Amino acid sequence: MKTFEASITGLTHDGRGVTHIDGKAVFVSGVLPGEQALLSLRRRHRNYDEADVVELLLRSPHRVDPRCRHYAQCGGCSLQHLDAESQIAAKQSVLEENFTRIGKVSPESWLPPLTDEPWGYRRKGRLSVRSVAKKGRVLVGFREESNPRFVADIEQCEIVHPSLGPKIGLLAQLLSGMDAAADIAQIEFAAGDDTMALVFRHLKPLSDADQTALIAFGKEHAFAIYLQPGGNSSVHPLWPEQPRLAFRIASADAAVSDVELEFQPLDFVQVNAGMNQRMMERAMSLLDPQPTDRVLDLFCGLGNFTLPMARRVAEVMGIEGEHGLVERAAENATRNGIANASFQVANLFEDQRNASWAQQSWDKLLLDPPRAGADKVLEYLPRKGTQRIVYVSCHPGSLARDAGILVQKHGFRLVTAGVMDMFPHTSHVESIALFERS
């Protein structure tokens, strides 16, 4: 095995260390800027190579011991070896660099980073399942860091909600004893405030014995058990007959009532409940909703932002592309006694400029798009009456691009922006920005 010494000079967008050999970038997992390491080449590519650490020769002062004993194998996290302050600083640096390089804009000021509890925060996700004949059992976990084709052999997860995280190994034991051990493809998990739901995707019908085993497991560990024999529409509860998943968004204003949102286990909800609460408070502060405001909420989902806003404004309309989410958002409005919020289905990646809502005047706008961003919407919105925009982003590159559009095409100022640590110990960058009409 050929080895070589190298100095780590930076981090990639996915949290790997970067060095250069003969002018070619080499990416290395588990190392930090400023460290010196003995490396071995793992894989060559045309524009970069990948290497593994043989020995760490010089440690960064920002290195910490990973809390998870599966960290070296599991690809669920990439930054547990970096202290918390440096993690958020790295994400802030990524956001700054994207604004400068892609959007050619910079905020007039920076928001302090939003952080919350860094462990046991993940209330939603997907566990991979694989029956391994050589081991004579089923593996349940996330994909391996070094080879995403394989499932990491883990017993527990430190970032998954505490009702499930310590029980990953028990799930594997359960499946290993089932008739359908080789036919369970994945397990989706979703936690409300009171209930953790597990959705078992099975490729063949389950035997009565397997269904009995799943029900017993659900009862023992207080899990709601769902089955998914086909597409998303096939998901149905096995036990109990009518599970209820819901989470509450508390109001920071004592004069404004809280909101509770019910959801289905495959619905999109913010992964981190604690950060969702803090993000909501920041978004409301930046948007500064007033009793006379008319607000448009694009990519509204279940009404995560729409319904708390409705408590504070004259009218709010949420637009979302998925019919099921719009249906449940409207039901959540009714359930919370909110009459000034309405919802419409529209594909926001297609031209909607002729839709009635796109032709109306809205005082304020909230955007919370997926990774692709909102550039298609920004071809025809905002209209001249919109004075303030809050943009919640899960991808710094698309936010930076859209910030450039808002500033250079629509005449807005990028007033302030900052990162939110929605996914601690990962390289994922969540951020929020405020734009005001110049």
Tab-separated table of C-alpha atoms in Angstrom:
chain	number	residue	atom	x	y	z
A	1	MET	CA	0.000	0.000	0.000
A	2	LYS	CA	1.549	3.276	-1.119
A	3	THR	CA	1.321	6.027	1.510
A	4	PHE	CA	2.143	9.709	1.491
A	5	GLU	CA	2.144	12.594	3.958
A	6	ALA	CA	-0.089	15.585	3.336
A	7	SER	CA	-1.258	18.783	4.997
A	8	ILE	CA	-5.021	19.359	5.060
A	9	THR	CA	-5.858	22.824	3.786
A	10	GLY	CA	-9.668	22.999	3.798
A	11	LEU	CA	-13.051	21.267	3.936
A	12	THR	CA	-15.277	20.316	1.020
A	13	HIS	CA	-19.001	21.076	0.922
A	14	ASP	CA	-19.646	17.541	2.259
A	15	GLY	CA	-17.228	17.825	5.194
A	16	ARG	CA	-14.202	15.990	3.821
A	17	GLY	CA	-10.699	17.341	4.211
A	18	VAL	CA	-8.876	18.696	1.168
A	19	THR	CA	-5.224	18.438	0.209
A	20	HIS	CA	-3.390	18.628	-3.123
A	21	ILE	CA	-0.855	16.214	-4.602
A	22	ASP	CA	0.962	17.355	-7.731
A	23	GLY	CA	-1.693	20.011	-8.196
A	24	LYS	CA	-4.606	17.563	-8.036
A	25	ALA	CA	-7.227	17.798	-5.279
A	26	VAL	CA	-7.426	14.840	-2.891
A	27	PHE	CA	-10.468	14.426	-0.625
A	28	VAL	CA	-10.058	12.695	2.737
A	29	SER	CA	-12.784	11.848	5.251
A	30	GLY	CA	-12.221	12.401	8.950
A	31	VAL	CA	-9.499	15.073	8.781
A	32	LEU	CA	-9.544	18.793	9.504
A	33	PRO	CA	-7.827	21.895	8.157
A	34	GLY	CA	-4.384	22.348	9.699
A	35	GLU	CA	-3.860	18.639	10.309
A	36	GLN	CA	-0.984	16.553	8.965
A	37	ALA	CA	-1.780	12.959	8.034
A	38	LEU	CA	-0.298	9.848	6.496
A	39	LEU	CA	-2.687	8.869	3.691
A	40	SER	CA	-3.262	6.002	1.307
A	41	LEU	CA	-4.958	6.478	-2.049
A	42	ARG	CA	-8.390	4.854	-2.202
A	43	ARG	CA	-9.821	5.849	-5.562
A	44	ARG	CA	-8.708	7.886	-8.563
A	45	HIS	CA	-10.956	10.175	-10.623
A	46	ARG	CA	-10.277	12.448	-13.556
A	47	ASN	CA	-10.421	15.735	-11.611
A	48	TYR	CA	-9.765	14.575	-8.048
A	49	ASP	CA	-8.707	11.583	-5.975
A	50	GLU	CA	-9.923	10.089	-2.693
A	51	ALA	CA	-7.707	8.869	0.119
A	52	ASP	CA	-7.955	7.233	3.547
A	53	VAL	CA	-6.139	8.176	6.732
A	54	VAL	CA	-3.451	5.703	7.759
A	55	GLU	CA	-2.169	7.767	10.672
A	56	LEU	CA	-2.914	11.236	12.008
A	57	LEU	CA	0.431	12.967	12.518
A	58	LEU	CA	-0.689	16.392	13.734
A	59	ARG	CA	-4.091	17.052	15.316
A	60	SER	CA	-6.151	20.194	14.950
A	61	PRO	CA	-6.974	22.000	18.227
A	62	HIS	CA	-10.611	21.882	17.044
A	63	ARG	CA	-10.712	18.068	16.884
A	64	VAL	CA	-12.928	16.251	19.377
A	65	ASP	CA	-13.594	12.561	19.942
A	66	PRO	CA	-16.771	11.496	18.088
A	67	ARG	CA	-19.550	10.556	20.469
A	68	CYS	CA	-20.888	7.788	18.208
A	69	ARG	CA	-18.990	4.491	18.261
A	70	HIS	CA	-20.092	3.813	14.675
A	71	TYR	CA	-18.806	7.137	13.385
A	72	ALA	CA	-15.883	5.811	11.332
A	73	GLN	CA	-18.153	3.441	9.407
A	74	CYS	CA	-21.525	5.188	9.177
A	75	GLY	CA	-22.114	7.928	6.605
A	76	GLY	CA	-24.950	9.574	8.524
A	77	CYS	CA	-22.688	12.302	9.930
A	78	SER	CA	-19.432	13.732	8.622
A	79	LEU	CA	-18.371	16.292	11.252
A	80	GLN	CA	-18.586	14.646	14.681
A	81	HIS	CA	-14.799	14.976	14.942
A	82	LEU	CA	-15.055	18.802	14.750
A	83	ASP	CA	-16.049	20.879	17.784
A	84	ALA	CA	-19.463	22.543	17.730
A	85	GLU	CA	-18.238	26.132	17.342
A	86	SER	CA	-16.039	25.183	14.403
A	87	GLN	CA	-18.864	23.249	12.750
A	88	ILE	CA	-21.129	26.281	12.676
A	89	ALA	CA	-18.241	28.544	11.653
A	90	ALA	CA	-17.530	26.253	8.700
A	91	LYS	CA	-21.175	26.452	7.611
A	92	GLN	CA	-21.141	30.229	7.936
A	93	SER	CA	-18.035	30.315	5.755
A	94	VAL	CA	-19.759	28.208	3.094
A	95	LEU	CA	-22.726	30.600	3.053
A	96	GLU	CA	-20.480	33.662	2.801
A	97	GLU	CA	-18.466	32.126	-0.034
A	98	ASN	CA	-21.610	31.207	-1.976
A	99	PHE	CA	-23.063	34.713	-1.675
A	100	THR	CA	-19.824	36.209	-2.979
A	101	ARG	CA	-19.045	33.694	-5.719
A	102	ILE	CA	-22.520	32.827	-7.038
A	103	GLY	CA	-24.835	35.702	-6.162
A	104	LYS	CA	-22.255	38.494	-6.279
A	105	VAL	CA	-23.964	39.965	-3.201
A	106	SER	CA	-23.253	40.294	0.519
A	107	PRO	CA	-25.666	40.985	3.374
A	108	GLU	CA	-25.483	44.353	5.094
A	109	SER	CA	-25.169	42.463	8.386
A	110	TRP	CA	-24.873	38.875	9.580
A	111	LEU	CA	-27.313	37.170	11.925
A	112	PRO	CA	-25.873	35.228	14.849
A	113	PRO	CA	-26.006	31.485	14.052
A	114	LEU	CA	-29.030	29.597	15.340
A	115	THR	CA	-28.178	26.422	17.248
A	116	ASP	CA	-30.034	23.980	19.454
A	117	GLU	CA	-29.520	20.577	21.083
A	118	PRO	CA	-26.982	18.750	18.847
A	119	TRP	CA	-27.872	15.152	19.859
A	120	GLY	CA	-31.051	13.123	19.408
A	121	TYR	CA	-32.502	15.845	17.213
A	122	ARG	CA	-33.462	13.897	14.101
A	123	ARG	CA	-37.183	13.210	14.170
A	124	LYS	CA	-37.517	12.122	10.547
A	125	GLY	CA	-35.407	10.026	8.201
A	126	ARG	CA	-34.904	6.782	6.346
A	127	LEU	CA	-33.054	3.712	7.568
A	128	SER	CA	-31.652	1.346	4.980
A	129	VAL	CA	-32.186	-2.398	5.442
A	130	ARG	CA	-30.116	-5.227	4.022
A	131	SER	CA	-30.142	-8.963	4.684
A	132	VAL	CA	-26.535	-10.188	4.663
A	133	ALA	CA	-26.261	-13.926	4.137
A	134	LYS	CA	-22.603	-14.094	5.214
A	135	LYS	CA	-23.506	-12.585	8.581
A	136	GLY	CA	-26.740	-14.535	8.872
A	137	ARG	CA	-28.715	-11.458	9.881
A	138	VAL	CA	-30.239	-8.178	8.793
A	139	LEU	CA	-28.428	-4.836	8.995
A	140	VAL	CA	-30.378	-1.650	9.718
A	141	GLY	CA	-28.771	1.761	9.541
A	142	PHE	CA	-27.490	4.482	7.265
A	143	ARG	CA	-25.188	3.935	4.299
A	144	GLU	CA	-21.481	3.368	4.882
A	145	GLU	CA	-19.267	6.418	4.557
A	146	SER	CA	-16.645	4.672	2.423
A	147	ASN	CA	-19.087	2.738	0.212
A	148	PRO	CA	-22.706	3.969	-0.009
A	149	ARG	CA	-23.752	0.668	-1.603
A	150	PHE	CA	-23.424	-0.994	1.812
A	151	VAL	CA	-25.442	-0.515	4.987
A	152	ALA	CA	-23.436	0.370	8.078
A	153	ASP	CA	-23.699	-2.248	10.825
A	154	ILE	CA	-24.849	-0.124	13.771
A	155	GLU	CA	-26.544	-0.742	17.100
A	156	GLN	CA	-27.589	2.818	17.924
A	157	CYS	CA	-27.587	6.339	16.523
A	158	GLU	CA	-26.716	9.388	18.591
A	159	ILE	CA	-28.498	11.927	16.366
A	160	VAL	CA	-31.808	10.085	15.888
A	161	HIS	CA	-34.697	10.921	18.222
A	162	PRO	CA	-34.082	9.206	21.597
A	163	SER	CA	-37.233	7.080	21.304
A	164	LEU	CA	-35.582	5.274	18.371
A	165	GLY	CA	-31.851	6.055	18.288
A	166	PRO	CA	-30.779	3.538	20.979
A	167	LYS	CA	-32.983	0.808	19.439
A	168	ILE	CA	-31.544	0.450	15.928
A	169	GLY	CA	-29.967	-2.881	16.927
A	170	LEU	CA	-33.321	-4.112	18.249
A	171	LEU	CA	-34.901	-3.315	14.889
A	172	ALA	CA	-32.220	-5.385	13.177
A	173	GLN	CA	-32.884	-8.294	15.552
A	174	LEU	CA	-36.623	-8.055	14.862
A	175	LEU	CA	-36.175	-8.187	11.096
A	176	SER	CA	-33.595	-10.980	11.276
A	177	GLY	CA	-36.233	-13.256	12.791
A	178	MET	CA	-38.970	-12.454	10.300
A	179	ASP	CA	-40.033	-14.467	7.252
A	180	ALA	CA	-39.598	-11.282	5.195
A	181	ALA	CA	-36.033	-10.686	6.377
A	182	ALA	CA	-34.832	-10.307	2.783
A	183	ASP	CA	-37.903	-8.401	1.596
A	184	ILE	CA	-37.869	-5.291	3.804
A	185	ALA	CA	-36.211	-2.567	1.724
A	186	GLN	CA	-36.205	0.369	4.138
A	187	ILE	CA	-37.773	1.842	7.243
A	188	GLU	CA	-38.950	5.447	7.308
A	189	PHE	CA	-39.264	7.019	10.744
A	190	ALA	CA	-41.181	10.115	11.761
A	191	ALA	CA	-41.749	11.467	15.257
A	192	GLY	CA	-44.500	13.746	16.425
A	193	ASP	CA	-44.473	15.267	19.882
A	194	ASP	CA	-45.984	12.102	21.363
A	195	THR	CA	-45.572	9.290	18.824
A	196	MET	CA	-42.746	7.721	16.815
A	197	ALA	CA	-43.952	6.100	13.591
A	198	LEU	CA	-42.058	3.404	11.681
A	199	VAL	CA	-42.988	2.702	8.060
A	200	PHE	CA	-41.798	-0.694	6.767
A	201	ARG	CA	-41.380	-0.804	2.987
A	202	HIS	CA	-41.878	-4.463	2.027
A	203	LEU	CA	-41.408	-5.907	-1.445
A	204	LYS	CA	-43.699	-8.892	-0.884
A	205	PRO	CA	-46.836	-9.415	1.224
A	206	LEU	CA	-46.064	-10.024	4.907
A	207	SER	CA	-47.063	-13.259	6.599
A	208	ASP	CA	-49.431	-13.241	9.548
A	209	ALA	CA	-46.502	-14.163	11.805
A	210	ASP	CA	-44.480	-11.187	10.582
A	211	GLN	CA	-47.380	-8.792	11.105
A	212	THR	CA	-47.874	-10.182	14.610
A	213	ALA	CA	-44.166	-9.656	15.333
A	214	LEU	CA	-44.315	-6.048	14.114
A	215	ILE	CA	-47.377	-5.311	16.228
A	216	ALA	CA	-45.722	-6.807	19.308
A	217	PHE	CA	-42.598	-4.713	18.662
A	218	GLY	CA	-44.703	-1.584	18.303
A	219	LYS	CA	-46.553	-2.243	21.543
A	220	GLU	CA	-43.368	-3.026	23.470
A	221	HIS	CA	-41.553	0.144	22.373
A	222	ALA	CA	-44.534	2.501	21.891
A	223	PHE	CA	-44.018	2.781	18.119
A	224	ALA	CA	-46.827	3.298	15.625
A	225	ILE	CA	-46.294	0.675	12.906
A	226	TYR	CA	-47.125	1.383	9.258
A	227	LEU	CA	-46.744	-0.818	6.191
A	228	GLN	CA	-45.821	0.327	2.687
A	229	PRO	CA	-46.374	-2.435	0.103
A	230	GLY	CA	-46.102	-0.051	-2.882
A	231	GLY	CA	-45.782	3.671	-3.566
A	232	ASN	CA	-46.338	6.466	-1.077
A	233	SER	CA	-50.117	6.202	-1.404
A	234	SER	CA	-49.994	2.584	-0.207
A	235	VAL	CA	-48.828	3.516	3.312
A	236	HIS	CA	-51.337	2.383	5.958
A	237	PRO	CA	-51.245	1.759	9.706
A	238	LEU	CA	-50.845	-1.754	11.047
A	239	TRP	CA	-50.954	-0.778	14.703
A	240	PRO	CA	-52.706	1.071	16.236
A	241	GLU	CA	-55.663	1.412	13.905
A	242	GLN	CA	-55.605	5.224	13.907
A	243	PRO	CA	-52.224	6.601	14.989
A	244	ARG	CA	-51.931	10.358	15.385
A	245	LEU	CA	-48.780	12.266	14.473
A	246	ALA	CA	-48.649	15.934	15.396
A	247	PHE	CA	-46.252	18.613	16.602
A	248	ARG	CA	-46.813	21.949	18.268
A	249	ILE	CA	-45.233	25.268	17.323
A	250	ALA	CA	-45.206	27.483	20.380
A	251	SER	CA	-45.770	31.200	20.007
A	252	ALA	CA	-43.129	33.517	21.412
A	253	ASP	CA	-45.898	36.096	21.919
A	254	ALA	CA	-48.144	35.377	24.898
A	255	ALA	CA	-50.995	37.129	23.113
A	256	VAL	CA	-50.793	34.757	20.129
A	257	SER	CA	-51.981	31.146	20.388
A	258	ASP	CA	-49.780	28.163	19.611
A	259	VAL	CA	-50.365	26.078	16.481
A	260	GLU	CA	-50.501	22.286	16.233
A	261	LEU	CA	-49.897	20.518	12.924
A	262	GLU	CA	-51.002	16.960	12.219
A	263	PHE	CA	-49.116	15.063	9.520
A	264	GLN	CA	-48.705	11.683	7.856
A	265	PRO	CA	-45.458	9.705	8.321
A	266	LEU	CA	-44.115	10.344	4.798
A	267	ASP	CA	-45.021	14.051	4.767
A	268	PHE	CA	-42.218	16.589	4.665
A	269	VAL	CA	-41.617	18.128	8.085
A	270	GLN	CA	-38.530	19.901	9.366
A	271	VAL	CA	-36.163	17.220	10.654
A	272	ASN	CA	-35.127	19.078	13.801
A	273	ALA	CA	-38.043	19.992	16.080
A	274	GLY	CA	-36.033	22.247	18.374
A	275	MET	CA	-34.511	24.158	15.474
A	276	ASN	CA	-37.886	24.415	13.769
A	277	GLN	CA	-39.179	26.265	16.819
A	278	ARG	CA	-36.183	28.616	16.871
A	279	MET	CA	-36.329	29.097	13.109
A	280	MET	CA	-39.991	30.024	13.367
A	281	GLU	CA	-39.240	32.676	15.946
A	282	ARG	CA	-36.474	34.147	13.791
A	283	ALA	CA	-38.593	34.077	10.645
A	284	MET	CA	-41.432	35.909	12.418
A	285	SER	CA	-38.992	38.494	13.759
A	286	LEU	CA	-37.521	39.133	10.306
A	287	LEU	CA	-40.843	39.163	8.468
A	288	ASP	CA	-42.319	41.525	11.097
A	289	PRO	CA	-45.945	40.543	10.365
A	290	GLN	CA	-48.479	43.306	10.983
A	291	PRO	CA	-52.265	43.004	11.505
A	292	THR	CA	-52.970	44.614	8.102
A	293	ASP	CA	-50.484	42.523	6.094
A	294	ARG	CA	-51.332	40.182	3.234
A	295	VAL	CA	-48.609	37.501	3.052
A	296	LEU	CA	-47.813	34.893	0.404
A	297	ASP	CA	-46.077	31.703	1.606
A	298	LEU	CA	-44.499	29.752	-1.254
A	299	PHE	CA	-43.525	26.061	-0.897
A	300	CYS	CA	-45.725	26.065	2.215
A	301	GLY	CA	-45.952	22.304	2.831
A	302	LEU	CA	-48.194	21.509	5.794
A	303	GLY	CA	-48.423	25.171	6.763
A	304	ASN	CA	-45.355	25.178	9.007
A	305	PHE	CA	-44.934	28.931	8.483
A	306	THR	CA	-48.375	29.750	7.076
A	307	LEU	CA	-50.417	28.987	10.157
A	308	PRO	CA	-48.233	30.741	12.767
A	309	MET	CA	-48.217	33.775	10.429
A	310	ALA	CA	-52.004	33.667	10.138
A	311	ARG	CA	-52.275	34.412	13.867
A	312	ARG	CA	-50.577	37.764	13.214
A	313	VAL	CA	-51.735	39.069	9.816
A	314	ALA	CA	-54.904	39.962	7.933
A	315	GLU	CA	-54.529	37.224	5.333
A	316	VAL	CA	-51.998	34.579	4.298
A	317	MET	CA	-52.040	32.212	1.336
A	318	GLY	CA	-49.868	29.113	1.095
A	319	ILE	CA	-48.858	27.599	-2.252
A	320	GLU	CA	-47.550	24.029	-2.481
A	321	GLY	CA	-47.078	21.510	-5.284
A	322	GLU	CA	-48.158	18.349	-3.438
A	323	HIS	CA	-51.912	17.817	-3.198
A	324	GLY	CA	-51.761	15.782	0.013
A	325	LEU	CA	-49.786	18.447	1.860
A	326	VAL	CA	-52.201	21.175	0.761
A	327	GLU	CA	-55.140	19.091	1.908
A	328	ARG	CA	-53.578	18.543	5.330
A	329	ALA	CA	-52.533	22.203	5.609
A	330	ALA	CA	-56.165	23.249	5.104
A	331	GLU	CA	-57.280	20.671	7.675
A	332	ASN	CA	-54.684	22.002	10.118
A	333	ALA	CA	-56.038	25.518	9.607
A	334	THR	CA	-59.553	24.351	10.445
A	335	ARG	CA	-58.337	22.319	13.404
A	336	ASN	CA	-56.587	25.392	14.833
A	337	GLY	CA	-59.577	27.668	14.259
A	338	ILE	CA	-57.723	29.722	11.640
A	339	ALA	CA	-60.032	31.250	9.023
A	340	ASN	CA	-57.679	33.759	7.338
A	341	ALA	CA	-55.328	31.202	5.780
A	342	SER	CA	-56.006	29.612	2.401
A	343	PHE	CA	-54.013	27.114	0.335
A	344	GLN	CA	-53.641	26.277	-3.333
A	345	VAL	CA	-51.888	23.537	-5.271
A	346	ALA	CA	-49.394	24.748	-7.878
A	347	ASN	CA	-46.139	23.428	-9.319
A	348	LEU	CA	-43.787	26.283	-8.485
A	349	PHE	CA	-41.145	24.953	-10.864
A	350	GLU	CA	-43.503	25.777	-13.736
A	351	ASP	CA	-44.631	29.218	-14.881
A	352	GLN	CA	-47.573	30.264	-12.683
A	353	ARG	CA	-47.657	33.960	-13.582
A	354	ASN	CA	-51.242	33.713	-14.861
A	355	ALA	CA	-52.526	32.200	-11.624
A	356	SER	CA	-54.773	34.559	-9.657
A	357	TRP	CA	-52.537	34.467	-6.585
A	358	ALA	CA	-49.480	35.427	-8.667
A	359	GLN	CA	-51.274	38.476	-10.048
A	360	GLN	CA	-52.352	39.808	-6.656
A	361	SER	CA	-50.457	42.297	-4.552
A	362	TRP	CA	-48.828	40.847	-1.420
A	363	ASP	CA	-47.191	42.995	1.247
A	364	LYS	CA	-44.728	40.310	2.276
A	365	LEU	CA	-43.427	37.052	0.915
A	366	LEU	CA	-41.961	33.969	2.569
A	367	LEU	CA	-40.001	31.429	0.529
A	368	ASP	CA	-38.986	27.976	1.797
A	369	PRO	CA	-38.044	26.058	-1.369
A	370	PRO	CA	-36.314	22.682	-1.729
A	371	ARG	CA	-32.660	22.462	-2.745
A	372	ALA	CA	-33.344	23.659	-6.300
A	373	GLY	CA	-34.349	27.070	-4.976
A	374	ALA	CA	-36.943	29.526	-6.250
A	375	ASP	CA	-35.471	30.985	-9.455
A	376	LYS	CA	-38.483	29.901	-11.543
A	377	VAL	CA	-40.820	31.792	-9.213
A	378	LEU	CA	-38.577	34.848	-9.268
A	379	GLU	CA	-39.139	35.197	-13.017
A	380	TYR	CA	-42.563	36.720	-12.238
A	381	LEU	CA	-42.534	37.449	-8.488
A	382	PRO	CA	-42.345	39.503	-6.352
A	383	ARG	CA	-44.703	42.169	-7.694
A	384	LYS	CA	-44.090	45.846	-6.944
A	385	GLY	CA	-46.289	45.899	-3.848
A	386	THR	CA	-44.081	43.411	-1.982
A	387	GLN	CA	-41.772	45.253	0.409
A	388	ARG	CA	-40.197	42.447	2.445
A	389	ILE	CA	-39.112	38.866	1.744
A	390	VAL	CA	-37.865	36.196	4.131
A	391	TYR	CA	-36.101	33.335	2.376
A	392	VAL	CA	-35.495	30.047	4.243
A	393	SER	CA	-32.964	27.891	2.427
A	394	CYS	CA	-31.655	24.327	2.612
A	395	HIS	CA	-28.958	24.923	-0.015
A	396	PRO	CA	-26.532	27.872	0.098
A	397	GLY	CA	-25.847	27.777	-3.635
A	398	SER	CA	-29.469	28.218	-4.698
A	399	LEU	CA	-30.019	30.887	-2.027
A	400	ALA	CA	-27.000	32.825	-3.287
A	401	ARG	CA	-28.200	32.581	-6.897
A	402	ASP	CA	-31.695	33.743	-5.937
A	403	ALA	CA	-30.297	36.539	-3.774
A	404	GLY	CA	-28.505	37.852	-6.857
A	405	ILE	CA	-31.793	37.780	-8.781
A	406	LEU	CA	-33.685	39.633	-6.047
A	407	VAL	CA	-31.026	42.317	-5.712
A	408	GLN	CA	-30.045	42.807	-9.342
A	409	LYS	CA	-33.384	42.198	-11.102
A	410	HIS	CA	-36.042	43.123	-8.563
A	411	GLY	CA	-34.321	45.970	-6.713
A	412	PHE	CA	-34.167	44.465	-3.220
A	413	ARG	CA	-31.451	44.866	-0.585
A	414	LEU	CA	-30.007	41.816	1.120
A	415	VAL	CA	-30.419	43.187	4.619
A	416	THR	CA	-29.218	40.278	6.716
A	417	ALA	CA	-28.564	36.540	6.567
A	418	GLY	CA	-27.220	33.724	8.713
A	419	VAL	CA	-26.947	29.975	9.151
A	420	MET	CA	-29.203	27.710	11.186
A	421	ASP	CA	-27.789	24.406	12.428
A	422	MET	CA	-30.727	22.232	11.396
A	423	PHE	CA	-28.437	19.185	10.938
A	424	PRO	CA	-25.650	19.218	13.585
A	425	HIS	CA	-22.591	17.025	12.865
A	426	THR	CA	-23.319	17.063	9.132
A	427	SER	CA	-22.112	19.432	6.418
A	428	HIS	CA	-25.690	20.417	5.520
A	429	VAL	CA	-26.117	24.223	5.529
A	430	GLU	CA	-29.549	25.643	6.375
A	431	SER	CA	-29.858	29.414	6.304
A	432	ILE	CA	-32.270	32.350	6.375
A	433	ALA	CA	-32.125	35.751	4.710
A	434	LEU	CA	-34.103	39.002	4.796
A	435	PHE	CA	-34.639	41.155	1.691
A	436	GLU	CA	-36.223	44.614	1.684
A	437	ARG	CA	-37.301	46.770	-1.220
A	438	SER	CA	-34.665	49.460	-1.924
